[in-house]
mmCIF file of C-alpha atoms and ligand atoms in Angstrom:
data_model
loop_
_atom_site.group_PDB
_atom_site.id
_atom_site.type_symbol
_atom_site.label_atom_id
_atom_site.label_comp_id
_atom_site.label_asym_id
_atom_site.label_seq_id
_atom_site.Cartn_x
_atom_site.Cartn_y
_atom_site.Cartn_z
ATOM 1 C CA MET A 1 62.689 34.168 42.314
ATOM 2 C CA VAL A 2 62.980 30.647 43.633
ATOM 3 C CA CYS A 3 64.068 27.603 41.772
ATOM 4 C CA CYS A 4 62.470 24.577 43.442
ATOM 5 C CA SER A 5 65.120 22.042 42.442
ATOM 6 C CA ARG A 6 67.705 24.314 43.960
ATOM 7 C CA LEU A 7 65.688 24.356 47.138
ATOM 8 C CA LEU A 8 65.516 20.595 47.253
ATOM 9 C CA LEU A 9 69.231 20.310 46.718
ATOM 10 C CA ARG A 10 70.064 22.597 49.584
ATOM 11 C CA LYS A 11 70.875 20.729 52.729
ATOM 12 C CA TYR A 12 69.184 21.409 55.999
ATOM 13 C CA GLY A 13 72.564 21.779 57.655
ATOM 14 C CA ASN A 14 74.130 20.415 60.797
ATOM 15 C CA PHE A 15 71.861 22.124 63.227
ATOM 16 C CA ILE A 16 69.624 19.982 65.395
ATOM 17 C CA ASP A 17 67.029 21.385 67.711
ATOM 18 C CA ASN A 18 65.684 18.223 69.329
ATOM 19 C CA LEU A 19 67.104 15.017 70.648
ATOM 20 C CA ARG A 20 65.690 11.910 72.356
ATOM 21 C CA VAL A 21 67.791 10.293 75.065
ATOM 22 C CA PHE A 22 67.375 7.410 77.501
ATOM 23 C CA VAL A 23 67.892 8.206 81.174
ATOM 24 C CA LYS A 24 68.117 5.708 84.005
ATOM 25 C CA GLY A 25 68.652 6.250 87.728
ATOM 26 C CA GLY A 26 71.131 3.875 89.411
ATOM 27 C CA ALA A 27 69.739 0.870 91.275
ATOM 28 C CA GLY A 28 69.778 0.906 95.067
ATOM 29 C CA GLY A 29 72.411 -1.203 96.860
ATOM 30 C CA MET A 30 71.747 -4.324 98.918
ATOM 31 C CA GLY A 31 71.550 -4.252 102.707
ATOM 32 C CA LEU A 32 73.720 -6.847 104.382
ATOM 33 C CA PRO A 33 71.330 -9.305 106.094
ATOM 34 C CA ARG A 34 73.714 -10.489 108.787
ATOM 35 C CA LEU A 35 74.254 -7.137 110.513
ATOM 36 C CA GLY A 36 71.100 -5.352 109.428
ATOM 37 C CA GLY A 37 72.894 -2.992 107.044
ATOM 38 C CA GLN A 38 71.382 -0.678 104.516
ATOM 39 C CA GLY A 39 72.272 -0.448 100.833
ATOM 40 C CA GLY A 40 73.227 2.915 99.317
ATOM 41 C CA LYS A 41 70.824 4.945 97.206
ATOM 42 C CA GLY A 42 71.219 4.774 93.444
ATOM 43 C CA GLY A 43 72.528 7.887 91.662
ATOM 44 C CA ASP A 44 69.981 10.315 90.179
ATOM 45 C CA VAL A 45 70.171 11.651 86.629
ATOM 46 C CA TRP A 46 70.117 15.448 86.284
ATOM 47 C CA MET A 47 70.101 17.789 83.369
ATOM 48 C CA VAL A 48 72.159 20.926 83.881
ATOM 49 C CA ALA A 49 71.967 23.904 81.533
ATOM 50 C CA SER A 50 75.291 25.068 80.144
ATOM 51 C CA LYS A 51 76.289 27.650 77.558
ATOM 52 C CA GLU A 52 79.165 25.432 76.419
ATOM 53 C CA VAL A 53 77.158 22.712 74.687
ATOM 54 C CA ASN A 54 74.579 22.304 71.947
ATOM 55 C CA LEU A 55 72.446 19.305 71.031
ATOM 56 C CA LYS A 56 74.840 18.375 68.230
ATOM 57 C CA THR A 57 77.770 18.140 70.640
ATOM 58 C CA ILE A 58 75.737 15.842 72.925
ATOM 59 C CA LYS A 59 74.757 13.639 70.002
ATOM 60 C CA ASP A 60 78.357 13.409 68.771
ATOM 61 C CA LYS A 61 79.882 12.837 72.182
ATOM 62 C CA PHE A 62 77.299 10.291 73.339
ATOM 63 C CA PRO A 63 76.166 8.435 70.197
ATOM 64 C CA HIS A 64 74.430 5.793 72.347
ATOM 65 C CA LYS A 65 72.304 8.566 73.921
ATOM 66 C CA ARG A 66 71.998 6.647 77.193
ATOM 67 C CA PHE A 67 72.696 8.192 80.578
ATOM 68 C CA SER A 68 72.628 6.338 83.906
ATOM 69 C CA GLY A 69 73.296 7.131 87.524
ATOM 70 C CA ALA A 70 75.705 4.773 89.308
ATOM 71 C CA ALA A 71 74.301 1.916 91.371
ATOM 72 C CA GLY A 72 74.235 2.390 95.157
ATOM 73 C CA GLY A 73 76.870 0.400 97.076
ATOM 74 C CA ASN A 74 75.980 -2.736 99.046
ATOM 75 C CA SER A 75 76.407 -2.536 102.767
ATOM 76 C CA SER A 76 79.353 -4.483 104.116
ATOM 77 C CA VAL A 77 80.816 -5.449 107.451
ATOM 78 C CA ARG A 78 83.050 -2.365 107.310
ATOM 79 C CA SER A 79 80.321 -0.005 106.229
ATOM 80 C CA LEU A 80 76.830 -0.949 107.279
ATOM 81 C CA LYS A 81 75.412 1.837 105.196
ATOM 82 C CA GLY A 82 76.349 1.351 101.553
ATOM 83 C CA MET A 83 77.745 4.271 99.565
ATOM 84 C CA SER A 84 75.288 6.303 97.493
ATOM 85 C CA GLY A 85 75.753 5.886 93.737
ATOM 86 C CA ALA A 86 77.213 8.907 91.926
ATOM 87 C CA ALA A 87 74.688 11.107 90.178
ATOM 88 C CA CYS A 88 74.896 11.550 86.422
ATOM 89 C CA GLU A 89 74.802 15.147 85.221
ATOM 90 C CA ILE A 90 74.058 15.749 81.569
ATOM 91 C CA GLU A 91 75.090 19.142 80.299
ATOM 92 C CA VAL A 92 72.398 20.486 77.968
ATOM 93 C CA PRO A 93 72.100 23.812 76.170
ATOM 94 C CA VAL A 94 70.341 26.754 77.788
ATOM 95 C CA GLY A 95 66.748 27.101 76.533
ATOM 96 C CA ILE A 96 65.844 23.429 76.583
ATOM 97 C CA ALA A 97 62.345 22.129 77.260
ATOM 98 C CA ILE A 98 62.262 18.533 78.474
ATOM 99 C CA THR A 99 59.242 16.329 77.855
ATOM 100 C CA ASN A 100 58.561 12.632 78.268
ATOM 101 C CA ASP A 101 57.617 10.399 75.368
ATOM 102 C CA ASN A 102 53.939 11.263 75.790
ATOM 103 C CA GLY A 103 54.676 14.927 75.303
ATOM 104 C CA VAL A 104 54.180 15.792 78.991
ATOM 105 C CA LYS A 105 56.530 18.571 80.014
ATOM 106 C CA ILE A 106 59.014 17.621 82.758
ATOM 107 C CA GLY A 107 60.603 21.061 82.934
ATOM 108 C CA GLU A 108 62.543 23.825 81.238
ATOM 109 C CA LEU A 109 66.078 25.046 81.722
ATOM 110 C CA ASP A 110 66.287 28.738 80.913
ATOM 111 C CA LYS A 111 69.460 29.933 82.613
ATOM 112 C CA ALA A 112 72.987 28.522 82.727
ATOM 113 C CA GLY A 113 73.277 26.427 85.880
ATOM 114 C CA ASP A 114 69.548 25.546 86.051
ATOM 115 C CA ARG A 115 69.097 21.886 87.036
ATOM 116 C CA LEU A 116 66.317 19.377 86.569
ATOM 117 C CA LEU A 117 65.990 15.883 88.028
ATOM 118 C CA VAL A 118 64.957 13.582 85.176
ATOM 119 C CA ALA A 119 65.388 10.089 86.652
ATOM 120 C CA ARG A 120 65.553 9.256 90.334
ATOM 121 C CA GLY A 121 67.926 6.573 91.597
ATOM 122 C CA GLY A 122 66.459 3.559 93.427
ATOM 123 C CA HIS A 123 66.496 3.324 97.223
ATOM 124 C CA GLY A 124 68.867 1.000 99.013
ATOM 125 C CA GLY A 125 67.641 -2.289 100.494
ATOM 126 C CA SER A 126 67.372 -2.764 104.215
ATOM 127 C CA PHE A 127 67.169 -6.246 105.606
ATOM 128 C CA ARG A 128 65.932 -5.117 109.018
ATOM 129 C CA SER A 129 62.908 -3.264 107.603
ATOM 130 C CA ASN A 130 62.399 -5.949 105.000
ATOM 131 C CA PHE A 131 63.126 -3.497 102.236
ATOM 132 C CA GLU A 132 64.211 -4.784 98.867
ATOM 133 C CA PRO A 133 66.494 -2.397 96.953
ATOM 134 C CA SER A 134 64.647 -0.795 94.067
ATOM 135 C CA LYS A 135 65.673 -0.072 90.513
ATOM 136 C CA GLY A 136 66.109 3.492 89.381
ATOM 137 C CA GLN A 137 63.486 5.259 87.239
ATOM 138 C CA ASN A 138 64.104 4.874 83.539
ATOM 139 C CA LYS A 139 62.525 6.629 80.600
ATOM 140 C CA MET A 140 63.039 8.208 77.217
ATOM 141 C CA VAL A 141 63.043 11.988 77.360
ATOM 142 C CA ARG A 142 62.938 14.490 74.562
ATOM 143 C CA LEU A 143 65.031 17.666 74.587
ATOM 144 C CA ASP A 144 63.633 20.556 72.604
ATOM 145 C CA LEU A 145 65.700 23.628 72.028
ATOM 146 C CA LYS A 146 63.902 26.914 71.910
ATOM 147 C CA LEU A 147 65.960 30.007 71.426
ATOM 148 C CA ILE A 148 65.619 32.639 74.053
ATOM 149 C CA ALA A 149 66.078 36.050 72.538
ATOM 150 C CA ASP A 150 64.813 39.559 73.128
ATOM 151 C CA PHE A 151 63.617 39.792 69.523
ATOM 152 C CA GLY A 152 62.669 37.211 66.938
ATOM 153 C CA LEU A 153 62.779 38.271 63.271
ATOM 154 C CA VAL A 154 59.542 37.317 61.601
ATOM 155 C CA GLY A 155 59.171 37.655 57.845
ATOM 156 C CA PHE A 156 58.753 35.959 54.493
ATOM 157 C CA PRO A 157 61.864 34.711 52.725
ATOM 158 C CA ASN A 158 64.055 37.340 51.061
ATOM 159 C CA ALA A 159 62.608 40.206 53.127
ATOM 160 C CA GLY A 160 66.131 40.978 54.300
ATOM 161 C CA LYS A 161 66.008 39.585 57.852
ATOM 162 C CA SER A 162 69.557 38.294 57.742
ATOM 163 C CA SER A 163 70.800 41.450 56.028
ATOM 164 C CA LEU A 164 69.210 43.479 58.790
ATOM 165 C CA LEU A 165 70.717 41.281 61.522
ATOM 166 C CA SER A 166 74.145 41.787 59.993
ATOM 167 C CA LYS A 167 73.628 45.559 60.263
ATOM 168 C CA LEU A 168 72.186 45.455 63.791
ATOM 169 C CA SER A 169 74.906 43.214 65.232
ATOM 170 C CA HIS A 170 78.258 41.626 64.501
ATOM 171 C CA ALA A 171 76.546 38.412 63.352
ATOM 172 C CA LYS A 172 77.511 37.223 59.888
ATOM 173 C CA PRO A 173 74.491 35.299 58.632
ATOM 174 C CA GLN A 174 74.282 34.013 55.100
ATOM 175 C CA ILE A 175 72.530 36.425 52.747
ATOM 176 C CA ALA A 176 71.367 35.631 49.223
ATOM 177 C CA ASP A 177 68.676 36.517 46.706
ATOM 178 C CA TYR A 178 66.851 33.178 46.893
ATOM 179 C CA ALA A 179 64.238 32.074 49.407
ATOM 180 C CA PHE A 180 65.192 30.055 52.493
ATOM 181 C CA THR A 181 68.783 31.197 52.617
ATOM 182 C CA THR A 182 68.614 30.961 56.393
ATOM 183 C CA VAL A 183 68.110 27.335 57.365
ATOM 184 C CA LYS A 184 68.839 27.522 61.047
ATOM 185 C CA PRO A 185 68.182 30.150 63.680
ATOM 186 C CA GLU A 186 71.087 32.456 64.382
ATOM 187 C CA LEU A 187 71.568 34.880 67.258
ATOM 188 C CA GLY A 188 73.059 38.326 66.999
ATOM 189 C CA LYS A 189 73.706 40.776 69.828
ATOM 190 C CA ILE A 190 73.085 44.493 69.666
ATOM 191 C CA ARG A 191 75.517 46.275 71.962
ATOM 192 C CA TYR A 192 74.544 49.653 73.423
ATOM 193 C CA PRO A 193 76.938 52.338 74.722
ATOM 194 C CA ASP A 194 75.802 51.630 78.318
ATOM 195 C CA PHE A 195 76.901 47.971 77.774
ATOM 196 C CA LYS A 196 73.333 46.671 77.703
ATOM 197 C CA GLN A 197 72.976 43.956 75.079
ATOM 198 C CA LEU A 198 69.865 42.782 73.299
ATOM 199 C CA SER A 199 69.730 39.503 71.453
ATOM 200 C CA VAL A 200 68.035 39.128 68.081
ATOM 201 C CA ALA A 201 67.188 35.736 66.601
ATOM 202 C CA ASP A 202 67.257 35.487 62.808
ATOM 203 C CA LEU A 203 64.751 32.822 61.899
ATOM 204 C CA PRO A 204 64.152 31.057 58.609
ATOM 205 C CA GLY A 205 61.506 32.725 56.465
ATOM 206 C CA LEU A 206 57.853 31.816 56.932
ATOM 207 C CA ILE A 207 55.563 31.161 54.004
ATOM 208 C CA GLU A 208 51.810 30.888 53.690
ATOM 209 C CA GLY A 209 50.783 27.595 55.280
ATOM 210 C CA ALA A 210 53.843 27.526 57.569
ATOM 211 C CA HIS A 211 51.581 26.565 60.479
ATOM 212 C CA GLU A 212 50.687 23.427 58.488
ATOM 213 C CA ASN A 213 54.348 22.663 58.124
ATOM 214 C CA LYS A 214 54.823 24.183 54.690
ATOM 215 C CA GLY A 215 58.279 25.514 53.896
ATOM 216 C CA MET A 216 60.810 25.759 56.695
ATOM 217 C CA GLY A 217 58.758 27.990 58.926
ATOM 218 C CA HIS A 218 56.786 25.575 61.058
ATOM 219 C CA LYS A 219 59.832 23.911 62.500
ATOM 220 C CA PHE A 220 61.034 27.272 63.654
ATOM 221 C CA LEU A 221 57.819 28.887 64.767
ATOM 222 C CA LYS A 222 58.388 27.335 68.161
ATOM 223 C CA HIS A 223 61.436 29.554 68.589
ATOM 224 C CA VAL A 224 59.203 32.596 68.294
ATOM 225 C CA GLU A 225 57.416 31.368 71.421
ATOM 226 C CA ARG A 226 60.392 32.193 73.595
ATOM 227 C CA THR A 227 61.432 35.510 72.122
ATOM 228 C CA LYS A 228 60.235 38.418 74.234
ATOM 229 C CA GLN A 229 59.189 40.598 71.342
ATOM 230 C CA LEU A 230 58.701 40.270 67.603
ATOM 231 C CA LEU A 231 60.377 42.278 64.908
ATOM 232 C CA PHE A 232 58.469 41.883 61.659
ATOM 233 C CA VAL A 233 60.666 42.455 58.615
ATOM 234 C CA VAL A 234 58.896 43.006 55.295
ATOM 235 C CA ASP A 235 59.950 43.983 51.805
ATOM 236 C CA VAL A 236 58.329 47.298 50.871
ATOM 237 C CA HIS A 237 57.721 45.826 47.406
ATOM 238 C CA GLY A 238 55.878 42.793 48.710
ATOM 239 C CA PHE A 239 56.623 39.135 48.144
ATOM 240 C CA GLN A 240 56.167 36.347 45.651
ATOM 241 C CA LEU A 241 57.653 32.941 46.367
ATOM 242 C CA SER A 242 57.562 31.727 42.774
ATOM 243 C CA ASN A 243 55.619 32.321 39.564
ATOM 244 C CA LYS A 244 53.229 29.582 40.685
ATOM 245 C CA THR A 245 52.207 31.470 43.807
ATOM 246 C CA PHE A 246 50.396 34.793 44.320
ATOM 247 C CA TYR A 247 52.179 38.082 44.511
ATOM 248 C CA ARG A 248 51.426 39.712 47.894
ATOM 249 C CA THR A 249 51.753 43.413 48.603
ATOM 250 C CA VAL A 250 53.605 44.541 51.701
ATOM 251 C CA PHE A 251 50.283 45.119 53.524
ATOM 252 C CA GLU A 252 49.086 41.620 52.592
ATOM 253 C CA THR A 253 52.437 40.228 53.690
ATOM 254 C CA ILE A 254 51.872 41.638 57.166
ATOM 255 C CA GLN A 255 48.370 40.120 57.292
ATOM 256 C CA LEU A 256 49.623 36.737 56.165
ATOM 257 C CA LEU A 257 52.486 36.701 58.647
ATOM 258 C CA THR A 258 50.071 37.642 61.408
ATOM 259 C CA LEU A 259 47.747 34.834 60.296
ATOM 260 C CA GLU A 260 50.558 32.249 60.364
ATOM 261 C CA LEU A 261 51.503 33.229 63.902
ATOM 262 C CA GLU A 262 47.856 33.195 64.972
ATOM 263 C CA LEU A 263 47.181 29.781 63.488
ATOM 264 C CA TYR A 264 50.305 28.357 65.081
ATOM 265 C CA LYS A 265 49.601 29.830 68.540
ATOM 266 C CA LYS A 266 47.432 32.879 68.982
ATOM 267 C CA GLU A 267 49.246 33.873 72.194
ATOM 268 C CA LEU A 268 52.154 34.893 69.961
ATOM 269 C CA LEU A 269 50.144 37.912 68.869
ATOM 270 C CA SER A 270 50.094 39.238 72.404
ATOM 271 C CA LYS A 271 53.827 39.833 72.272
ATOM 272 C CA PRO A 272 54.964 43.414 71.709
ATOM 273 C CA ALA A 273 55.831 43.820 68.031
ATOM 274 C CA LEU A 274 57.738 46.270 65.867
ATOM 275 C CA LEU A 275 57.745 46.543 62.123
ATOM 276 C CA ALA A 276 60.776 47.192 59.912
ATOM 277 C CA VAL A 277 59.844 47.970 56.320
ATOM 278 C CA ASN A 278 62.952 47.080 54.379
ATOM 279 C CA LYS A 279 64.469 47.807 50.952
ATOM 280 C CA MET A 280 63.580 51.485 51.113
ATOM 281 C CA ASP A 281 66.503 52.178 48.740
ATOM 282 C CA LEU A 282 64.562 50.672 45.817
ATOM 283 C CA PRO A 283 62.588 52.913 43.392
ATOM 284 C CA ASP A 284 59.050 53.943 44.403
ATOM 285 C CA ALA A 285 59.652 52.747 47.971
ATOM 286 C CA ASP A 286 58.518 56.027 49.562
ATOM 287 C CA ASN A 287 55.116 55.893 47.849
ATOM 288 C CA LYS A 288 54.679 52.261 48.773
ATOM 289 C CA PHE A 289 55.627 52.984 52.383
ATOM 290 C CA GLN A 290 53.143 55.831 52.600
ATOM 291 C CA ALA A 291 50.428 53.603 51.138
ATOM 292 C CA LEU A 292 51.258 50.969 53.732
ATOM 293 C CA LEU A 293 50.907 53.479 56.583
ATOM 294 C CA ASP A 294 47.467 54.439 55.256
ATOM 295 C CA GLN A 295 46.428 50.789 55.030
ATOM 296 C CA LEU A 296 47.644 50.021 58.548
ATOM 297 C CA ALA A 297 45.795 53.049 59.873
ATOM 298 C CA ASP A 298 42.507 51.588 58.597
ATOM 299 C CA PRO A 299 43.125 47.893 57.883
ATOM 300 C CA GLN A 300 39.465 46.833 57.651
ATOM 301 C CA LYS A 301 38.987 49.102 54.663
ATOM 302 C CA HIS A 302 41.898 47.510 52.799
ATOM 303 C CA LEU A 303 41.444 43.872 53.638
ATOM 304 C CA GLN A 304 39.089 43.156 50.697
ATOM 305 C CA SER A 305 42.036 42.119 48.547
ATOM 306 C CA LEU A 306 42.436 38.984 50.670
ATOM 307 C CA SER A 307 39.989 36.111 50.833
ATOM 308 C CA SER A 308 38.385 35.845 54.260
ATOM 309 C CA ASP A 309 40.360 32.720 55.251
ATOM 310 C CA LEU A 310 43.590 34.679 54.830
ATOM 311 C CA ILE A 311 42.600 37.462 57.197
ATOM 312 C CA PRO A 312 43.829 37.174 60.783
ATOM 313 C CA SER A 313 41.232 37.649 63.483
ATOM 314 C CA HIS A 314 43.436 40.228 65.222
ATOM 315 C CA GLN A 315 45.496 43.050 63.870
ATOM 316 C CA ILE A 316 48.890 43.600 65.429
ATOM 317 C CA GLU A 317 49.414 47.063 66.829
ATOM 318 C CA PHE A 318 53.035 47.766 66.056
ATOM 319 C CA ARG A 319 54.813 49.817 68.692
ATOM 320 C CA HIS A 320 57.088 51.318 66.091
ATOM 321 C CA ILE A 321 57.020 51.228 62.312
ATOM 322 C CA LEU A 322 60.332 52.035 60.720
ATOM 323 C CA PRO A 323 61.383 52.368 57.087
ATOM 324 C CA VAL A 324 64.882 50.906 56.695
ATOM 325 C CA SER A 325 67.362 49.818 54.112
ATOM 326 C CA ALA A 326 69.537 47.003 55.372
ATOM 327 C CA HIS A 327 71.460 47.414 52.153
ATOM 328 C CA MET A 328 72.368 51.078 52.643
ATOM 329 C CA GLY A 329 72.174 51.046 56.441
ATOM 330 C CA THR A 330 69.539 53.791 56.503
ATOM 331 C CA GLY A 331 67.106 53.722 59.402
ATOM 332 C CA VAL A 332 69.185 51.112 61.199
ATOM 333 C CA SER A 333 70.319 53.373 64.042
ATOM 334 C CA GLN A 334 66.695 54.496 64.609
ATOM 335 C CA LEU A 335 65.658 50.854 64.668
ATOM 336 C CA ILE A 336 68.363 50.042 67.199
ATOM 337 C CA ALA A 337 67.068 52.869 69.409
ATOM 338 C CA CYS A 338 63.442 51.728 69.062
ATOM 339 C CA LEU A 339 64.289 48.147 69.958
ATOM 340 C CA ARG A 340 65.912 49.377 73.136
ATOM 341 C CA THR A 341 62.993 51.685 73.975
ATOM 342 C CA SER A 342 60.543 48.835 73.500
ATOM 343 C CA ILE A 343 62.453 46.461 75.793
ATOM 344 C CA ASP A 344 62.914 49.178 78.420
ATOM 345 C CA GLU A 345 59.208 50.069 78.310
ATOM 346 C CA GLU A 346 58.283 46.431 78.795
ATOM 347 C CA ALA A 347 60.689 46.067 81.722
ATOM 348 C CA GLU A 348 59.172 49.182 83.292
ATOM 349 C CA LEU A 349 55.666 47.736 82.842
ATOM 350 C CA GLU A 350 56.769 44.490 84.474
ATOM 351 C CA ILE A 351 58.142 46.388 87.468
ATOM 352 C CA GLN A 352 54.885 48.338 87.805
ATOM 353 C CA ASP A 353 52.904 45.120 87.453
ATOM 354 C CA ALA A 354 54.925 43.391 90.151
ATOM 355 C CA ALA A 355 54.562 46.399 92.467
ATOM 356 C CA GLN A 356 50.805 46.483 91.856
ATOM 357 C CA LYS A 357 50.470 42.752 92.583
ATOM 358 C CA LYS A 358 52.454 43.135 95.785
ATOM 359 C CA LEU A 359 50.268 46.028 96.868
ATOM 360 C CA GLU A 360 47.128 44.030 96.151
ATOM 361 C CA SER A 361 48.389 41.005 98.076
ATOM 362 C CA LEU A 362 49.247 43.257 101.049
ATOM 363 C CA GLN A 363 45.796 44.799 101.001
ATOM 364 C CA THR A 364 44.029 41.438 100.896
ATOM 365 C CA SER A 365 46.214 39.735 103.513
ATOM 366 C CA PRO A 366 44.720 39.677 107.059
ATOM 367 C CA PHE A 367 47.640 41.735 108.320
ATOM 368 C CA GLY A 368 47.153 44.414 105.665
ATOM 369 C CA THR A 369 43.402 44.714 106.305
ATOM 370 C CA LYS A 370 43.808 44.911 110.053
ATOM 371 C CA LYS A 371 46.444 47.586 109.814
ATOM 372 C CA ASN A 372 44.293 49.668 107.505
ATOM 373 C CA THR A 373 41.172 49.582 109.633
ATOM 374 C CA SER A 374 42.829 50.064 113.013
ATOM 375 C CA SER A 375 44.881 53.035 111.894
ATOM 376 C CA LEU A 376 41.740 54.789 110.687
ATOM 377 C CA SER A 377 39.670 54.396 113.848
ATOM 378 C CA PRO A 378 40.004 57.324 116.252
HETATM 379 N N1 GTP B 401 67.856 46.559 47.555
HETATM 380 C C1 GTP B 401 67.907 45.956 48.732
HETATM 381 N N2 GTP B 401 68.148 44.645 48.789
HETATM 382 C C2 GTP B 401 68.200 44.077 50.017
HETATM 383 C C3 GTP B 401 68.001 44.806 51.221
HETATM 384 N N3 GTP B 401 68.092 43.966 52.253
HETATM 385 C C4 GTP B 401 68.317 42.746 51.725
HETATM 386 N N4 GTP B 401 68.390 42.799 50.386
HETATM 387 C C5 GTP B 401 68.639 41.705 49.444
HETATM 388 O O1 GTP B 401 67.541 40.794 49.545
HETATM 389 C C6 GTP B 401 67.986 39.446 49.388
HETATM 390 C C7 GTP B 401 67.551 38.614 50.566
HETATM 391 O O2 GTP B 401 68.201 39.049 51.728
HETATM 392 P P1 GTP B 401 68.348 38.130 53.022
HETATM 393 O O3 GTP B 401 68.911 39.003 54.098
HETATM 394 O O4 GTP B 401 69.066 36.863 52.702
HETATM 395 O O5 GTP B 401 66.811 37.831 53.278
HETATM 396 P P2 GTP B 401 66.153 36.907 54.409
HETATM 397 O O6 GTP B 401 64.889 37.558 54.827
HETATM 398 O O7 GTP B 401 67.123 36.606 55.456
HETATM 399 O O8 GTP B 401 65.793 35.614 53.545
HETATM 400 P P3 GTP B 401 65.618 34.077 54.045
HETATM 401 O O9 GTP B 401 66.808 33.727 54.871
HETATM 402 O O10 GTP B 401 65.575 33.340 52.768
HETATM 403 O O11 GTP B 401 64.356 34.016 54.798
HETATM 404 C C8 GTP B 401 69.507 39.523 49.236
HETATM 405 O O12 GTP B 401 69.828 39.531 47.881
HETATM 406 C C9 GTP B 401 69.856 40.882 49.847
HETATM 407 O O13 GTP B 401 71.043 41.450 49.321
HETATM 408 C C10 GTP B 401 67.786 46.217 51.093
HETATM 409 O O14 GTP B 401 67.622 46.952 52.072
HETATM 410 N N5 GTP B 401 67.732 46.715 49.826
HETATM 411 MG MG1 MG B 402 67.939 34.857 56.040
#
């Protein structure tokens, strides 16, 4: 089990998932009074999503963390309209949410090449219209990285999430028999014979109270927000963090994980979810797995073991429940197939949903209604 001093000694690592930077649009140029010229506009500051950078590279490359657009040119005798100042483009990682210092969201950049204007340059001065040049907008903005993945691995420490990821993909995450081995999210890709790829995010283990910032979990729960579906990974023999904490059976583990997600953001429970019950190679695993299936079939009957404040208000309906052994590789190919089925089913539902919405909008539009009624009248 876990040795606390060992935990304290372990470093959080180099990974950073948020950064505050100062952005400032360029000032507008001056208009030349004598000939009624107009100053150039100050350069804007943009954020552009790129797969080539991460927040650490930005922090290392720009230790000052200040970004400004160039000032607009003054008008001159040769050029009555001053040159516009060059825009500043900051390359940021894909999957960034940008907020101002008050926590108000400015925007999100989800795909490589997505752009967001974060500080507008000032306008140029014009003597004729009595226009003073203005300064550019300036503000502190916060960049928050949220992984975008098809699946997020949700589980208590030591459940075997990283072991499973290493079997599902070519990723080589750190694996060890102590809690919180994974300290930063890691992405792996499952490659299918038809070249389709699904991404799986290995997240640090959650513990009870993660939503209150206990353990490592809270910091990473936000990543779960952006994963399309959840893959719960549990140890068939249950979980105990240390001899000072309760032992939880595998069924209780699922309840407690559900509760943590619910307390953090209950919308997370609406995501499609699958369950991998790991370590099936260990003795007595089959009996424990069978008992779990019975408990999940009638959860209310088996919830008495938990105090009422540890019971989530909703039960997750898992689309697939699979016994696996990340250690031996058993059940992994079935899991890979189920993950694909689940994503394909969801895509199909989205297509049907979009088609249904389109149909409804056609039927309610004046054109749609008119067409319907006139074609029916003899
Ligand atoms: N017997 C057995 N042991 C396993 C299996 N999968 C993982 N383990 C062991 O369980 C321990 C924890 O595995 P990890 O993959 O690091 O677990 P994790 O869920 O990523 O843990 P954290 O990163 O701490 O949250 C390691 O000692 C693994 O070798 C399995 O299927 N069977
Ligand atoms: Mg791990």
